[in-house]
Amino acid sequence: MYLQLLPQPLGQGQDHHNHSLTSGAISAIKSTSSSHTAPLSTRAPDKLNRCTSPSADSNGQCATDKFATGLVQNKEWAAKYPELFPSLAFGQQPEILWIGCSDSRCPETAILGLKPGDVFVHRNIANIIHYSDLNAACVIEYAVSHLKVKHIVLCGHTACGGVSAALGNKKLGILDAWLMPLRRLRQQHLGLLQGLEHQEAIVKLSELNILEGVARLKENSVVLNAIEERGLQVHGLIYDVASGLLRELEGGESHEVIKARLTAFKTQD
């Protein structure tokens, strides 16, 4: 059973168009009367870009400090969308729920060439769909039932560290429990995977994991109802980190087969 997240009530003057929108208000960083620190927006960029690493130069500059660089570049990035951000303060209307890997090389909005507000996102190690994952279940129900997304995308990628780890037998602590579905898939397709080079095996197990995850998503009652009632689409994609290209996977169980399995056993009234 999945948790139900309720949208916030409509405020005064808010029209029906925003009824299903969640609150996305952007908070401004302001100084308080008790603080002597200048607001972030008025601090000199050179102070933001200082670091204390051994590689810093005499002026405290550190070319490899991505966090400091990101803070400086944030103002330039925000300035590219002068009309977008004020509108996002009133809510969100994403059409896509993206479930992907936590890997830093797979930024969904950038990959799709979209903007903030276009994609509702959930990511985890190796983009695994666990039946018992309460976090993912909440995200899925909220996106499908309240945001009314039109597409669910489950996306894996090549050169995935989680998939590579699942192909081995090294003890990984808490990750062992998380990767168990992948290791079950590895065992089910052992003959196929053993005949492949390691990188090819990573891609193949990634594809199997995506197709398995798509089937599990379609077994979710909220997703199943949305497929039948309003044509929600569920996609399995794999992202090639070496080319930046997405590929949609074919195959897997059809909606009809999954529905038949779910309704095969009926209890008496």
mmCIF file of C-alpha atoms in Angstrom:
data_model
loop_
_atom_site.group_PDB
_atom_site.id
_atom_site.type_symbol
_atom_site.label_atom_id
_atom_site.label_comp_id
_atom_site.label_asym_id
_atom_site.label_seq_id
_atom_site.Cartn_x
_atom_site.Cartn_y
_atom_site.Cartn_z
ATOM 1 C CA MET A 1 0.000 0.000 0.000
ATOM 2 C CA TYR A 2 1.326 3.401 -0.895
ATOM 3 C CA LEU A 3 1.178 6.656 1.046
ATOM 4 C CA GLN A 4 -1.060 9.383 -0.318
ATOM 5 C CA LEU A 5 0.365 12.881 -0.525
ATOM 6 C CA LEU A 6 -2.295 15.554 -0.724
ATOM 7 C CA PRO A 7 -1.826 18.793 -2.699
ATOM 8 C CA GLN A 8 -2.022 22.060 -0.815
ATOM 9 C CA PRO A 9 -5.396 23.886 -0.832
ATOM 10 C CA LEU A 10 -5.886 26.661 -3.349
ATOM 11 C CA GLY A 11 -5.139 30.123 -2.058
ATOM 12 C CA GLN A 12 -7.037 33.333 -2.722
ATOM 13 C CA GLY A 13 -6.960 34.325 -6.374
ATOM 14 C CA GLN A 14 -5.401 31.050 -7.518
ATOM 15 C CA ASP A 15 -7.222 29.598 -10.503
ATOM 16 C CA HIS A 16 -8.154 26.029 -11.311
ATOM 17 C CA HIS A 17 -5.091 25.715 -13.558
ATOM 18 C CA ASN A 18 -2.896 25.527 -10.474
ATOM 19 C CA HIS A 19 -5.135 23.176 -8.465
ATOM 20 C CA SER A 20 -2.826 20.159 -8.839
ATOM 21 C CA LEU A 21 0.362 22.098 -8.497
ATOM 22 C CA THR A 22 2.630 21.619 -5.538
ATOM 23 C CA SER A 23 4.192 24.585 -3.789
ATOM 24 C CA GLY A 24 7.485 25.496 -5.443
ATOM 25 C CA ALA A 25 8.104 28.874 -3.867
ATOM 26 C CA ILE A 26 11.672 30.120 -4.200
ATOM 27 C CA SER A 27 13.068 31.394 -0.884
ATOM 28 C CA ALA A 28 15.376 34.407 -1.009
ATOM 29 C CA ILE A 29 18.546 34.354 1.085
ATOM 30 C CA LYS A 30 18.415 37.414 3.313
ATOM 31 C CA SER A 31 20.588 38.735 6.090
ATOM 32 C CA THR A 32 19.111 39.169 9.563
ATOM 33 C CA SER A 33 19.573 42.042 11.947
ATOM 34 C CA SER A 34 21.768 39.858 14.145
ATOM 35 C CA SER A 35 24.071 38.803 11.305
ATOM 36 C CA HIS A 36 27.057 40.728 10.046
ATOM 37 C CA THR A 37 27.522 38.495 7.000
ATOM 38 C CA ALA A 38 26.582 39.976 3.647
ATOM 39 C CA PRO A 39 23.839 38.127 1.723
ATOM 40 C CA LEU A 40 25.113 35.540 -0.725
ATOM 41 C CA SER A 41 23.901 37.576 -3.692
ATOM 42 C CA THR A 42 26.071 40.554 -2.733
ATOM 43 C CA ARG A 43 29.236 38.730 -1.766
ATOM 44 C CA ALA A 44 32.176 39.253 -4.071
ATOM 45 C CA PRO A 45 32.705 36.298 -6.434
ATOM 46 C CA ASP A 46 36.381 36.100 -5.506
ATOM 47 C CA LYS A 47 35.456 35.360 -1.895
ATOM 48 C CA LEU A 48 33.097 32.593 -2.998
ATOM 49 C CA ASN A 49 35.865 31.101 -5.078
ATOM 50 C CA ARG A 50 38.424 30.848 -2.285
ATOM 51 C CA CYS A 51 39.457 27.468 -1.008
ATOM 52 C CA THR A 52 41.886 26.044 1.521
ATOM 53 C CA SER A 53 43.019 22.948 -0.342
ATOM 54 C CA PRO A 54 46.753 22.288 -0.756
ATOM 55 C CA SER A 55 46.433 23.146 -4.458
ATOM 56 C CA ALA A 56 45.197 26.696 -3.789
ATOM 57 C CA ASP A 57 47.387 29.542 -5.051
ATOM 58 C CA SER A 58 48.614 32.526 -3.012
ATOM 59 C CA ASN A 59 45.268 34.311 -3.501
ATOM 60 C CA GLY A 60 43.265 31.355 -2.208
ATOM 61 C CA GLN A 61 41.905 30.498 -5.655
ATOM 62 C CA CYS A 62 41.273 26.851 -6.439
ATOM 63 C CA ALA A 63 40.506 25.922 -10.037
ATOM 64 C CA THR A 64 39.250 22.468 -9.062
ATOM 65 C CA ASP A 65 36.794 23.636 -6.389
ATOM 66 C CA LYS A 66 33.551 22.834 -8.214
ATOM 67 C CA PHE A 67 31.335 23.952 -5.341
ATOM 68 C CA ALA A 68 32.784 27.458 -5.241
ATOM 69 C CA THR A 69 32.722 27.681 -9.027
ATOM 70 C CA GLY A 70 29.109 26.561 -9.041
ATOM 71 C CA LEU A 71 28.076 29.278 -6.601
ATOM 72 C CA VAL A 72 29.641 31.904 -8.826
ATOM 73 C CA GLN A 73 28.101 30.513 -12.010
ATOM 74 C CA ASN A 74 24.643 30.180 -10.439
ATOM 75 C CA LYS A 75 23.905 33.870 -10.980
ATOM 76 C CA GLU A 76 24.802 33.603 -14.674
ATOM 77 C CA TRP A 77 22.624 30.495 -15.037
ATOM 78 C CA ALA A 78 19.625 32.053 -13.295
ATOM 79 C CA ALA A 79 19.912 35.150 -15.483
ATOM 80 C CA LYS A 80 19.248 33.018 -18.582
ATOM 81 C CA TYR A 81 15.627 32.442 -17.499
ATOM 82 C CA PRO A 82 14.295 35.803 -16.264
ATOM 83 C CA GLU A 83 10.660 34.833 -16.885
ATOM 84 C CA LEU A 84 10.818 31.169 -15.892
ATOM 85 C CA PHE A 85 11.653 31.348 -12.199
ATOM 86 C CA PRO A 86 8.869 33.769 -11.163
ATOM 87 C CA SER A 87 6.352 31.386 -12.765
ATOM 88 C CA LEU A 88 7.860 28.391 -10.944
ATOM 89 C CA ALA A 89 7.128 30.116 -7.648
ATOM 90 C CA PHE A 90 3.439 29.342 -8.196
ATOM 91 C CA GLY A 91 3.848 25.597 -8.697
ATOM 92 C CA GLN A 92 5.005 22.869 -11.027
ATOM 93 C CA GLN A 93 3.437 21.035 -13.957
ATOM 94 C CA PRO A 94 5.982 18.385 -14.993
ATOM 95 C CA GLU A 95 4.862 15.934 -17.658
ATOM 96 C CA ILE A 96 7.640 13.438 -16.922
ATOM 97 C CA LEU A 97 8.545 11.394 -13.860
ATOM 98 C CA TRP A 98 12.179 10.384 -14.268
ATOM 99 C CA ILE A 99 13.513 7.505 -12.176
ATOM 100 C CA GLY A 100 17.229 7.192 -12.760
ATOM 101 C CA CYS A 101 20.614 6.378 -11.307
ATOM 102 C CA SER A 102 22.333 8.680 -8.811
ATOM 103 C CA ASP A 103 25.430 8.721 -11.039
ATOM 104 C CA SER A 104 26.739 12.271 -11.527
ATOM 105 C CA ARG A 105 27.073 11.691 -15.278
ATOM 106 C CA CYS A 106 23.314 11.316 -15.742
ATOM 107 C CA PRO A 107 21.640 14.712 -15.124
ATOM 108 C CA GLU A 108 18.140 14.121 -16.448
ATOM 109 C CA THR A 109 17.111 17.702 -17.245
ATOM 110 C CA ALA A 110 20.333 18.360 -19.157
ATOM 111 C CA ILE A 111 20.148 15.019 -20.994
ATOM 112 C CA LEU A 112 16.624 15.788 -22.195
ATOM 113 C CA GLY A 113 17.415 19.406 -23.054
ATOM 114 C CA LEU A 114 14.615 20.602 -20.766
ATOM 115 C CA LYS A 115 14.308 23.264 -18.073
ATOM 116 C CA PRO A 116 13.570 23.439 -14.343
ATOM 117 C CA GLY A 117 9.957 22.457 -13.733
ATOM 118 C CA ASP A 118 9.760 20.027 -16.667
ATOM 119 C CA VAL A 119 10.835 16.803 -14.928
ATOM 120 C CA PHE A 120 9.887 15.319 -11.545
ATOM 121 C CA VAL A 121 12.854 13.257 -10.379
ATOM 122 C CA HIS A 122 13.759 10.275 -8.227
ATOM 123 C CA ARG A 123 17.230 8.741 -8.357
ATOM 124 C CA ASN A 124 18.977 5.904 -6.547
ATOM 125 C CA ILE A 125 21.966 3.604 -6.924
ATOM 126 C CA ALA A 126 21.549 1.641 -10.184
ATOM 127 C CA ASN A 127 17.947 2.845 -10.741
ATOM 128 C CA ILE A 128 16.476 -0.202 -8.993
ATOM 129 C CA ILE A 129 12.727 -0.485 -8.403
ATOM 130 C CA HIS A 130 12.220 -2.155 -5.010
ATOM 131 C CA TYR A 131 8.708 -3.175 -3.988
ATOM 132 C CA SER A 132 9.571 -2.168 -0.409
ATOM 133 C CA ASP A 133 11.098 1.241 -1.234
ATOM 134 C CA LEU A 134 8.787 3.674 0.578
ATOM 135 C CA ASN A 135 10.674 6.695 -0.754
ATOM 136 C CA ALA A 136 10.156 5.692 -4.381
ATOM 137 C CA ALA A 137 6.547 4.645 -3.698
ATOM 138 C CA CYS A 138 5.735 8.120 -2.366
ATOM 139 C CA VAL A 139 7.385 9.814 -5.341
ATOM 140 C CA ILE A 140 5.517 7.606 -7.815
ATOM 141 C CA GLU A 141 2.124 8.111 -6.192
ATOM 142 C CA TYR A 142 2.569 11.867 -5.894
ATOM 143 C CA ALA A 143 3.754 12.222 -9.495
ATOM 144 C CA VAL A 144 1.015 10.020 -10.951
ATOM 145 C CA SER A 145 -1.980 10.834 -8.746
ATOM 146 C CA HIS A 146 -1.438 14.521 -8.033
ATOM 147 C CA LEU A 147 0.927 15.959 -10.631
ATOM 148 C CA LYS A 148 -0.718 13.818 -13.314
ATOM 149 C CA VAL A 149 2.486 13.186 -15.245
ATOM 150 C CA LYS A 150 2.023 11.779 -18.744
ATOM 151 C CA HIS A 151 5.202 9.706 -18.841
ATOM 152 C CA ILE A 152 7.256 7.650 -16.404
ATOM 153 C CA VAL A 153 10.838 7.105 -17.539
ATOM 154 C CA LEU A 154 13.049 4.478 -15.915
ATOM 155 C CA CYS A 155 16.572 5.177 -17.137
ATOM 156 C CA GLY A 156 19.748 3.216 -16.595
ATOM 157 C CA HIS A 157 23.130 3.870 -18.170
ATOM 158 C CA THR A 158 26.304 2.308 -19.483
ATOM 159 C CA ALA A 159 29.378 1.987 -17.242
ATOM 160 C CA CYS A 160 27.140 1.871 -14.143
ATOM 161 C CA GLY A 161 29.156 1.293 -10.973
ATOM 162 C CA GLY A 162 26.222 -0.286 -9.148
ATOM 163 C CA VAL A 163 25.623 -2.788 -11.931
ATOM 164 C CA SER A 164 29.341 -3.544 -12.115
ATOM 165 C CA ALA A 165 29.369 -4.215 -8.373
ATOM 166 C CA ALA A 166 26.383 -6.552 -8.724
ATOM 167 C CA LEU A 167 28.320 -8.598 -11.273
ATOM 168 C CA GLY A 168 30.974 -9.263 -8.639
ATOM 169 C CA ASN A 169 30.873 -10.952 -5.242
ATOM 170 C CA LYS A 170 32.730 -8.409 -3.110
ATOM 171 C CA LYS A 171 31.083 -7.577 0.218
ATOM 172 C CA LEU A 172 29.764 -4.011 0.063
ATOM 173 C CA GLY A 173 27.969 -3.502 3.378
ATOM 174 C CA ILE A 174 24.491 -1.989 3.158
ATOM 175 C CA LEU A 175 24.783 -1.909 -0.640
ATOM 176 C CA ASP A 176 24.575 -5.715 -0.682
ATOM 177 C CA ALA A 177 20.925 -5.546 0.385
ATOM 178 C CA TRP A 178 20.166 -2.762 -2.083
ATOM 179 C CA LEU A 179 21.779 -4.576 -5.022
ATOM 180 C CA MET A 180 20.092 -7.924 -4.297
ATOM 181 C CA PRO A 181 17.533 -7.577 -7.150
ATOM 182 C CA LEU A 182 20.425 -7.080 -9.575
ATOM 183 C CA ARG A 183 22.246 -10.119 -8.254
ATOM 184 C CA ARG A 184 19.085 -12.186 -8.665
ATOM 185 C CA LEU A 185 18.903 -11.034 -12.280
ATOM 186 C CA ARG A 186 22.575 -11.925 -12.686
ATOM 187 C CA GLN A 187 21.874 -15.440 -11.441
ATOM 188 C CA GLN A 188 18.830 -15.836 -13.714
ATOM 189 C CA HIS A 189 20.864 -14.845 -16.788
ATOM 190 C CA LEU A 190 24.236 -16.224 -15.686
ATOM 191 C CA GLY A 191 24.968 -18.124 -18.896
ATOM 192 C CA LEU A 192 24.331 -15.081 -21.071
ATOM 193 C CA LEU A 193 26.348 -12.705 -18.897
ATOM 194 C CA GLN A 194 29.338 -15.032 -18.503
ATOM 195 C CA GLY A 195 29.795 -15.084 -22.269
ATOM 196 C CA LEU A 196 30.257 -11.305 -22.455
ATOM 197 C CA GLU A 197 33.154 -8.965 -21.795
ATOM 198 C CA HIS A 198 32.785 -7.035 -18.536
ATOM 199 C CA GLN A 199 31.575 -3.756 -20.079
ATOM 200 C CA GLU A 200 29.171 -5.635 -22.350
ATOM 201 C CA ALA A 201 27.887 -7.538 -19.331
ATOM 202 C CA ILE A 202 27.288 -4.238 -17.517
ATOM 203 C CA VAL A 203 25.191 -2.975 -20.426
ATOM 204 C CA LYS A 204 23.229 -6.233 -20.687
ATOM 205 C CA LEU A 205 22.512 -6.431 -16.949
ATOM 206 C CA SER A 206 21.548 -2.743 -17.008
ATOM 207 C CA GLU A 207 19.038 -3.468 -19.774
ATOM 208 C CA LEU A 208 17.616 -6.449 -17.892
ATOM 209 C CA ASN A 209 17.315 -4.318 -14.760
ATOM 210 C CA ILE A 210 15.453 -1.587 -16.658
ATOM 211 C CA LEU A 211 12.975 -4.030 -18.206
ATOM 212 C CA GLU A 212 12.418 -5.661 -14.822
ATOM 213 C CA GLY A 213 11.874 -2.235 -13.271
ATOM 214 C CA VAL A 214 9.374 -1.221 -15.946
ATOM 215 C CA ALA A 215 7.363 -4.377 -15.204
ATOM 216 C CA ARG A 216 7.401 -3.591 -11.476
ATOM 217 C CA LEU A 217 6.261 -0.038 -12.139
ATOM 218 C CA LYS A 218 3.344 -1.318 -14.209
ATOM 219 C CA GLU A 219 2.372 -3.603 -11.326
ATOM 220 C CA ASN A 220 1.945 -0.568 -9.075
ATOM 221 C CA SER A 221 -1.820 -0.092 -8.664
ATOM 222 C CA VAL A 222 -1.581 3.691 -9.012
ATOM 223 C CA VAL A 223 0.387 3.361 -12.249
ATOM 224 C CA LEU A 224 -1.858 0.574 -13.554
ATOM 225 C CA ASN A 225 -4.991 2.664 -13.015
ATOM 226 C CA ALA A 226 -3.434 5.703 -14.701
ATOM 227 C CA ILE A 227 -2.434 3.608 -17.722
ATOM 228 C CA GLU A 228 -6.014 2.438 -18.158
ATOM 229 C CA GLU A 229 -7.820 5.656 -17.254
ATOM 230 C CA ARG A 230 -5.732 8.333 -18.955
ATOM 231 C CA GLY A 231 -3.069 6.660 -21.075
ATOM 232 C CA LEU A 232 -0.027 7.083 -18.830
ATOM 233 C CA GLN A 233 3.050 5.746 -20.635
ATOM 234 C CA VAL A 234 5.967 3.934 -18.989
ATOM 235 C CA HIS A 235 9.308 3.910 -20.818
ATOM 236 C CA GLY A 236 12.575 2.057 -20.277
ATOM 237 C CA LEU A 237 15.645 3.955 -21.499
ATOM 238 C CA ILE A 238 19.385 3.421 -21.342
ATOM 239 C CA TYR A 239 21.804 6.332 -21.511
ATOM 240 C CA ASP A 240 25.201 5.969 -23.177
ATOM 241 C CA VAL A 241 27.620 8.025 -21.088
ATOM 242 C CA ALA A 242 30.207 7.861 -23.887
ATOM 243 C CA SER A 243 27.949 9.535 -26.465
ATOM 244 C CA GLY A 244 25.285 11.367 -24.466
ATOM 245 C CA LEU A 245 22.529 9.526 -26.351
ATOM 246 C CA LEU A 246 19.396 7.821 -25.036
ATOM 247 C CA ARG A 247 18.032 4.554 -26.410
ATOM 248 C CA GLU A 248 14.537 3.237 -25.699
ATOM 249 C CA LEU A 249 14.399 -0.454 -24.877
ATOM 250 C CA GLU A 250 11.943 -2.749 -26.587
ATOM 251 C CA GLY A 251 10.573 -5.964 -25.204
ATOM 252 C CA GLY A 252 9.534 -6.791 -21.702
ATOM 253 C CA GLU A 253 6.054 -7.733 -20.588
ATOM 254 C CA SER A 254 3.056 -6.011 -22.109
ATOM 255 C CA HIS A 255 0.477 -4.155 -20.065
ATOM 256 C CA GLU A 256 -2.065 -6.879 -20.822
ATOM 257 C CA VAL A 257 0.210 -9.655 -19.527
ATOM 258 C CA ILE A 258 0.972 -7.770 -16.329
ATOM 259 C CA LYS A 259 -2.684 -6.965 -15.727
ATOM 260 C CA ALA A 260 -3.658 -10.595 -16.317
ATOM 261 C CA ARG A 261 -1.102 -11.730 -13.735
ATOM 262 C CA LEU A 262 -2.367 -9.227 -11.169
ATOM 263 C CA THR A 263 -6.006 -10.265 -11.635
ATOM 264 C CA ALA A 264 -5.468 -14.021 -11.948
ATOM 265 C CA PHE A 265 -6.541 -14.708 -8.364
ATOM 266 C CA LYS A 266 -9.764 -13.239 -7.037
ATOM 267 C CA THR A 267 -11.158 -13.427 -3.541
ATOM 268 C CA GLN A 268 -14.808 -14.102 -2.862
ATOM 269 C CA ASP A 269 -16.989 -11.193 -1.785
#
